[in-house]
């Protein structure tokens, strides 16, 4: 894992936007794994700004989102579906048929998970997977304790994740209890991974993912087993790690 230390959220977002744009521009066809949450919103804004200024085309970009709540319709404003269209897809020229997000309303959610994984296998894993990180070290909705060999599956969200995500809902009770998520094994099929972290609330998870052996107590620590991972963390997110070790050794 390589570490890129940046000053703040803005610098993190600029790095990520450029990284993604370089991929889009240098490939005829590119499969991007995308995340929701607060972390990538500014990155998506920057992609939109670039689109408006430079007309970078998304006609040959295919997207695969990490996760979706169970039991929420795609047009529900709280769905990850709606999130992605609001924050990115509605503002760029990506064909709707190129967008893939698990269907949380599927009649057969287990089959939905199997089919989603098969679709990712068909393309041989995404070219670039964008990840945020949970305060407890989760990636996607793979909470601590998730075996590293899990593929796309249905998950019961932990209380800490439901609490962290309640900011998007009117009340805590409205946060769904289950979600469908790419598994850790699915994420590891990606050819390249870009994990973003900003703010003090991520400092503990960033510290754990870089120190010690990969362990299911911190799902993100599994990324040590992947050959092509870049972690972009701002000063606050990297503060605990810096207190523990000389991060210069990790910087690229
Ligand atoms: C989102 C996702 C989650 C988030 C994580 C961080 O699709 O899979 O793992 O990346 O919960 O969320 P934020 O960015 O809101 O801190």
Tab-separated table of C-alpha atoms and ligand atoms in Angstrom:
chain	number	residue	atom	x	y	z
A	1	UNK	CA	0.000	0.000	0.000
A	2	UNK	CA	1.280	3.409	-0.899
A	3	UNK	CA	0.349	6.416	1.150
A	4	UNK	CA	-0.203	9.882	-0.244
A	5	UNK	CA	-0.447	12.445	2.539
A	6	UNK	CA	-2.362	15.575	1.597
A	7	UNK	CA	-3.255	18.693	3.532
A	8	UNK	CA	-7.025	18.507	3.665
A	9	UNK	CA	-10.242	17.219	2.131
A	10	UNK	CA	-9.931	19.576	-0.838
A	11	UNK	CA	-6.437	18.378	-1.709
A	12	UNK	CA	-7.518	14.749	-1.266
A	13	UNK	CA	-10.414	15.313	-3.662
A	14	UNK	CA	-8.218	17.030	-6.252
A	15	UNK	CA	-5.754	14.121	-6.145
A	16	UNK	CA	-8.559	11.582	-6.551
A	17	UNK	CA	-10.283	13.475	-9.373
A	18	UNK	CA	-7.021	13.717	-11.324
A	19	UNK	CA	-6.261	10.030	-10.699
A	20	UNK	CA	-9.684	9.027	-12.042
A	21	UNK	CA	-9.507	11.414	-15.003
A	22	UNK	CA	-6.082	10.090	-15.983
A	23	UNK	CA	-7.586	6.578	-16.071
A	24	UNK	CA	-10.550	7.705	-18.155
A	25	UNK	CA	-8.383	9.608	-20.613
A	26	UNK	CA	-5.748	6.925	-21.082
A	27	UNK	CA	-8.087	3.991	-21.640
A	28	UNK	CA	-10.498	3.252	-24.458
A	29	UNK	CA	-12.869	1.614	-22.022
A	30	UNK	CA	-12.681	1.777	-18.241
A	31	UNK	CA	-14.578	0.055	-15.422
A	32	UNK	CA	-14.738	2.173	-12.290
A	33	UNK	CA	-15.853	0.887	-8.916
A	34	UNK	CA	-17.512	3.754	-7.070
A	35	UNK	CA	-18.410	4.602	-3.494
A	36	UNK	CA	-21.039	6.781	-1.850
A	37	UNK	CA	-20.789	8.619	1.485
A	38	UNK	CA	-19.385	12.021	2.318
A	39	UNK	CA	-15.796	11.282	1.343
A	40	UNK	CA	-16.057	11.200	-2.483
A	41	UNK	CA	-18.651	13.978	-2.929
A	42	UNK	CA	-16.109	16.725	-3.597
A	43	UNK	CA	-14.176	14.389	-5.923
A	44	UNK	CA	-17.386	13.857	-7.916
A	45	UNK	CA	-17.966	17.627	-7.984
A	46	UNK	CA	-14.491	18.072	-9.447
A	47	UNK	CA	-15.226	15.448	-12.122
A	48	UNK	CA	-18.357	17.411	-13.008
A	49	UNK	CA	-16.391	20.681	-13.115
A	50	UNK	CA	-13.891	19.023	-15.453
A	51	UNK	CA	-16.724	17.707	-17.639
A	52	UNK	CA	-18.208	21.175	-17.936
A	53	UNK	CA	-14.858	22.719	-18.772
A	54	UNK	CA	-13.059	20.026	-20.777
A	55	UNK	CA	-15.954	17.818	-21.986
A	56	UNK	CA	-14.155	14.638	-20.863
A	57	UNK	CA	-16.404	11.911	-22.217
A	58	UNK	CA	-17.887	9.108	-20.100
A	59	UNK	CA	-19.360	7.214	-23.076
A	60	UNK	CA	-16.834	4.417	-22.543
A	61	UNK	CA	-16.865	4.479	-18.756
A	62	UNK	CA	-18.665	1.650	-16.955
A	63	UNK	CA	-19.407	2.004	-13.257
A	64	UNK	CA	-20.001	-0.572	-10.535
A	65	UNK	CA	-21.070	0.753	-7.156
A	66	UNK	CA	-19.952	-0.925	-3.986
A	67	UNK	CA	-23.252	-1.190	-2.219
A	68	UNK	CA	-26.914	-0.329	-1.767
A	69	UNK	CA	-29.363	-0.463	1.136
A	70	UNK	CA	-31.820	-3.315	1.146
A	71	UNK	CA	-35.506	-2.465	0.813
A	72	UNK	CA	-35.016	1.013	-0.603
A	73	UNK	CA	-36.278	1.840	-4.105
A	74	UNK	CA	-33.785	3.324	-6.586
A	75	UNK	CA	-35.797	6.551	-6.755
A	76	UNK	CA	-35.914	6.931	-2.964
A	77	UNK	CA	-33.728	9.973	-2.200
A	78	UNK	CA	-31.940	7.951	0.495
A	79	UNK	CA	-30.900	5.197	-1.894
A	80	UNK	CA	-27.310	5.017	-3.072
A	81	UNK	CA	-28.797	4.922	-6.543
A	82	UNK	CA	-30.289	8.392	-6.073
A	83	UNK	CA	-27.066	9.570	-4.417
A	84	UNK	CA	-24.957	8.611	-7.424
A	85	UNK	CA	-27.262	10.257	-9.938
A	86	UNK	CA	-27.533	13.409	-7.832
A	87	UNK	CA	-23.815	13.746	-7.168
A	88	UNK	CA	-22.390	12.496	-10.467
A	89	UNK	CA	-24.302	10.657	-13.175
A	90	UNK	CA	-26.938	13.336	-13.842
A	91	UNK	CA	-24.170	15.810	-14.678
A	92	UNK	CA	-21.935	13.830	-17.054
A	93	UNK	CA	-22.579	12.033	-20.346
A	94	UNK	CA	-22.447	8.487	-18.983
A	95	UNK	CA	-25.009	6.232	-20.693
A	96	UNK	CA	-27.475	4.849	-18.120
A	97	UNK	CA	-26.802	1.334	-19.385
A	98	UNK	CA	-23.172	1.697	-18.273
A	99	UNK	CA	-24.184	2.288	-14.639
A	100	UNK	CA	-24.370	-0.696	-12.283
A	101	UNK	CA	-25.628	-0.449	-8.710
A	102	UNK	CA	-26.968	-3.420	-6.718
A	103	UNK	CA	-30.766	-3.484	-6.671
A	104	UNK	CA	-31.777	-3.288	-3.014
A	105	UNK	CA	-35.401	-3.917	-3.935
A	106	UNK	CA	-34.800	-7.189	-5.730
A	107	UNK	CA	-37.362	-9.928	-4.953
A	108	UNK	CA	-34.467	-12.279	-4.498
A	109	UNK	CA	-31.694	-10.327	-2.850
A	110	UNK	CA	-29.412	-13.366	-2.552
A	111	UNK	CA	-29.666	-14.001	-6.286
A	112	UNK	CA	-29.061	-10.284	-6.870
A	113	UNK	CA	-25.768	-10.625	-4.969
A	114	UNK	CA	-24.733	-13.682	-7.004
A	115	UNK	CA	-25.573	-11.940	-10.285
A	116	UNK	CA	-23.723	-8.781	-9.275
A	117	UNK	CA	-20.600	-10.779	-8.523
A	118	UNK	CA	-20.907	-12.673	-11.824
A	119	UNK	CA	-21.104	-9.357	-13.682
A	120	UNK	CA	-17.867	-8.205	-12.038
A	121	UNK	CA	-16.221	-11.535	-12.790
A	122	UNK	CA	-17.234	-11.171	-16.418
A	123	UNK	CA	-15.143	-8.007	-16.735
A	124	UNK	CA	-12.294	-9.558	-14.720
A	125	UNK	CA	-12.720	-7.113	-11.812
A	126	UNK	CA	-12.992	-3.340	-12.097
A	127	UNK	CA	-10.012	-1.367	-13.392
A	128	UNK	CA	-10.062	1.135	-10.549
A	129	UNK	CA	-11.994	0.846	-7.295
A	130	UNK	CA	-12.606	4.024	-5.319
A	131	UNK	CA	-13.089	3.397	-1.598
A	132	UNK	CA	-13.913	5.376	1.508
A	133	UNK	CA	-13.248	3.885	4.929
A	134	UNK	CA	-15.582	3.533	7.892
A	135	UNK	CA	-14.578	4.709	11.349
A	136	UNK	CA	-14.403	1.028	12.290
A	137	UNK	CA	-12.265	0.222	9.254
A	138	UNK	CA	-15.064	-1.090	7.066
A	139	UNK	CA	-14.801	-0.956	3.284
A	140	UNK	CA	-18.008	-1.167	1.310
A	141	UNK	CA	-20.370	-2.469	3.965
A	142	UNK	CA	-17.891	-5.142	5.038
A	143	UNK	CA	-17.924	-4.659	8.766
A	144	UNK	CA	-15.245	-5.928	11.186
A	145	UNK	CA	-15.405	-9.698	11.395
A	146	UNK	CA	-16.267	-10.194	7.714
A	147	UNK	CA	-14.177	-13.049	6.292
A	148	UNK	CA	-11.785	-11.892	3.584
A	149	UNK	CA	-13.122	-14.444	1.099
A	150	UNK	CA	-16.674	-13.073	0.990
A	151	UNK	CA	-17.958	-12.021	-2.419
A	152	UNK	CA	-21.010	-9.793	-2.983
A	153	UNK	CA	-23.460	-10.541	-0.179
A	154	UNK	CA	-26.252	-9.281	2.025
A	155	UNK	CA	-25.100	-7.786	5.298
A	156	UNK	CA	-26.629	-6.649	8.580
A	157	UNK	CA	-25.259	-3.200	9.326
A	158	UNK	CA	-23.632	-2.552	12.681
A	159	UNK	CA	-25.120	0.054	14.983
A	160	UNK	CA	-22.032	2.262	14.557
A	161	UNK	CA	-22.435	2.302	10.767
A	162	UNK	CA	-26.184	2.951	11.026
A	163	UNK	CA	-25.467	5.803	13.425
A	164	UNK	CA	-22.773	7.294	11.162
A	165	UNK	CA	-25.152	7.106	8.181
A	166	UNK	CA	-28.174	8.455	10.053
A	167	UNK	CA	-27.098	11.965	9.065
A	168	UNK	CA	-28.732	11.357	5.698
A	169	UNK	CA	-32.052	10.230	7.233
A	170	UNK	CA	-34.711	12.014	9.278
A	171	UNK	CA	-34.171	9.696	12.200
A	172	UNK	CA	-31.963	6.838	13.303
A	173	UNK	CA	-34.801	4.315	12.949
A	174	UNK	CA	-35.133	5.072	9.257
A	175	UNK	CA	-31.620	3.852	8.460
A	176	UNK	CA	-32.037	0.416	6.839
A	177	UNK	CA	-30.783	-2.533	8.849
A	178	UNK	CA	-29.432	-4.449	5.870
A	179	UNK	CA	-27.520	-3.757	2.697
A	180	UNK	CA	-26.078	-5.562	-0.279
A	181	UNK	CA	-22.375	-5.025	-0.709
A	182	UNK	CA	-19.433	-6.143	-2.788
A	183	UNK	CA	-17.452	-8.440	-0.524
A	184	UNK	CA	-13.810	-8.098	0.371
A	185	UNK	CA	-12.941	-10.767	-2.214
A	186	UNK	CA	-14.832	-8.717	-4.819
A	187	UNK	CA	-12.889	-5.584	-3.915
A	188	UNK	CA	-9.611	-7.502	-4.109
A	189	UNK	CA	-10.440	-8.481	-7.714
A	190	UNK	CA	-9.973	-4.799	-8.680
A	191	UNK	CA	-6.870	-4.109	-10.731
A	192	UNK	CA	-6.171	-0.934	-8.786
A	193	UNK	CA	-7.612	0.572	-5.611
A	194	UNK	CA	-7.746	4.189	-4.453
A	195	UNK	CA	-8.830	4.623	-0.831
A	196	UNK	CA	-9.659	8.109	0.432
A	197	UNK	CA	-9.722	9.230	4.060
A	198	UNK	CA	-10.231	12.643	5.527
A	199	UNK	CA	-10.714	13.895	9.071
A	200	UNK	CA	-9.905	12.823	12.585
A	201	UNK	CA	-12.731	10.305	12.757
A	202	UNK	CA	-10.778	8.137	10.298
A	203	UNK	CA	-7.413	8.411	12.101
A	204	UNK	CA	-7.787	5.220	14.145
A	205	UNK	CA	-8.820	3.110	11.145
A	206	UNK	CA	-5.983	4.485	8.989
A	207	UNK	CA	-3.482	3.754	11.735
A	208	UNK	CA	-4.724	0.183	12.131
A	209	UNK	CA	-4.772	-0.552	8.407
A	210	UNK	CA	-1.078	0.301	8.072
A	211	UNK	CA	0.180	-1.253	11.292
A	212	UNK	CA	0.240	-4.937	12.089
A	213	UNK	CA	-0.953	-7.868	10.088
A	214	UNK	CA	-4.124	-7.764	8.011
A	215	UNK	CA	-6.987	-8.875	10.233
A	216	UNK	CA	-10.752	-9.050	10.091
A	217	UNK	CA	-10.910	-6.603	13.037
A	218	UNK	CA	-10.129	-3.915	10.417
A	219	UNK	CA	-11.439	-4.943	6.988
A	220	UNK	CA	-9.392	-2.210	5.235
A	221	UNK	CA	-6.189	-3.840	6.491
A	222	UNK	CA	-6.756	-6.597	3.896
A	223	UNK	CA	-5.624	-4.108	1.266
A	224	UNK	CA	-2.063	-4.882	2.367
A	225	UNK	CA	-2.560	-8.129	0.438
A	226	UNK	CA	-3.332	-6.278	-2.813
A	227	UNK	CA	-0.431	-5.277	-5.081
A	228	UNK	CA	-1.811	-1.967	-6.331
A	229	UNK	CA	-3.330	0.235	-3.629
A	230	UNK	CA	-2.963	3.971	-3.102
A	231	UNK	CA	-4.298	5.484	0.119
A	232	UNK	CA	-4.848	9.241	0.033
A	233	UNK	CA	-5.240	10.573	3.553
A	234	UNK	CA	-5.298	14.124	4.853
A	235	UNK	CA	-3.293	15.412	7.804
A	236	UNK	CA	-6.022	14.664	10.340
A	237	UNK	CA	-6.683	11.172	9.024
A	238	UNK	CA	-2.988	10.332	9.138
A	239	UNK	CA	-2.315	11.894	12.565
A	240	UNK	CA	-2.552	8.697	14.634
A	241	UNK	CA	-0.424	6.749	12.200
A	242	UNK	CA	2.212	9.474	12.315
A	243	UNK	CA	2.260	9.254	16.095
A	244	UNK	CA	2.931	5.517	15.769
A	245	UNK	CA	5.461	5.270	12.974
A	246	UNK	CA	7.569	7.219	10.502
A	247	UNK	CA	5.126	7.627	7.627
A	248	UNK	CA	7.881	8.903	5.348
A	249	UNK	CA	8.626	5.234	4.695
A	250	UNK	CA	5.165	4.732	3.236
A	251	UNK	CA	5.005	7.867	1.141
A	252	UNK	CA	5.404	7.499	-2.580
B	1	LIG	C1	-20.000	3.795	0.637
B	1	LIG	C2	-19.321	2.771	1.406
B	1	LIG	C3	-18.770	3.013	2.761
B	1	LIG	C4	-18.176	4.411	2.961
B	1	LIG	C5	-17.717	4.579	4.406
B	1	LIG	C6	-17.221	5.988	4.670
B	1	LIG	O1	-20.439	3.299	-0.618
B	1	LIG	O2	-19.253	1.681	0.944
B	1	LIG	O3	-17.796	2.045	3.051
B	1	LIG	O4	-17.111	4.599	2.080
B	1	LIG	O5	-18.761	4.309	5.284
B	1	LIG	O6	-18.296	6.861	4.617
B	1	LIG	P1	-18.068	8.452	4.626
B	1	LIG	O7	-17.390	8.774	3.344
B	1	LIG	O8	-19.464	9.024	4.654
B	1	LIG	O9	-17.271	8.763	5.818
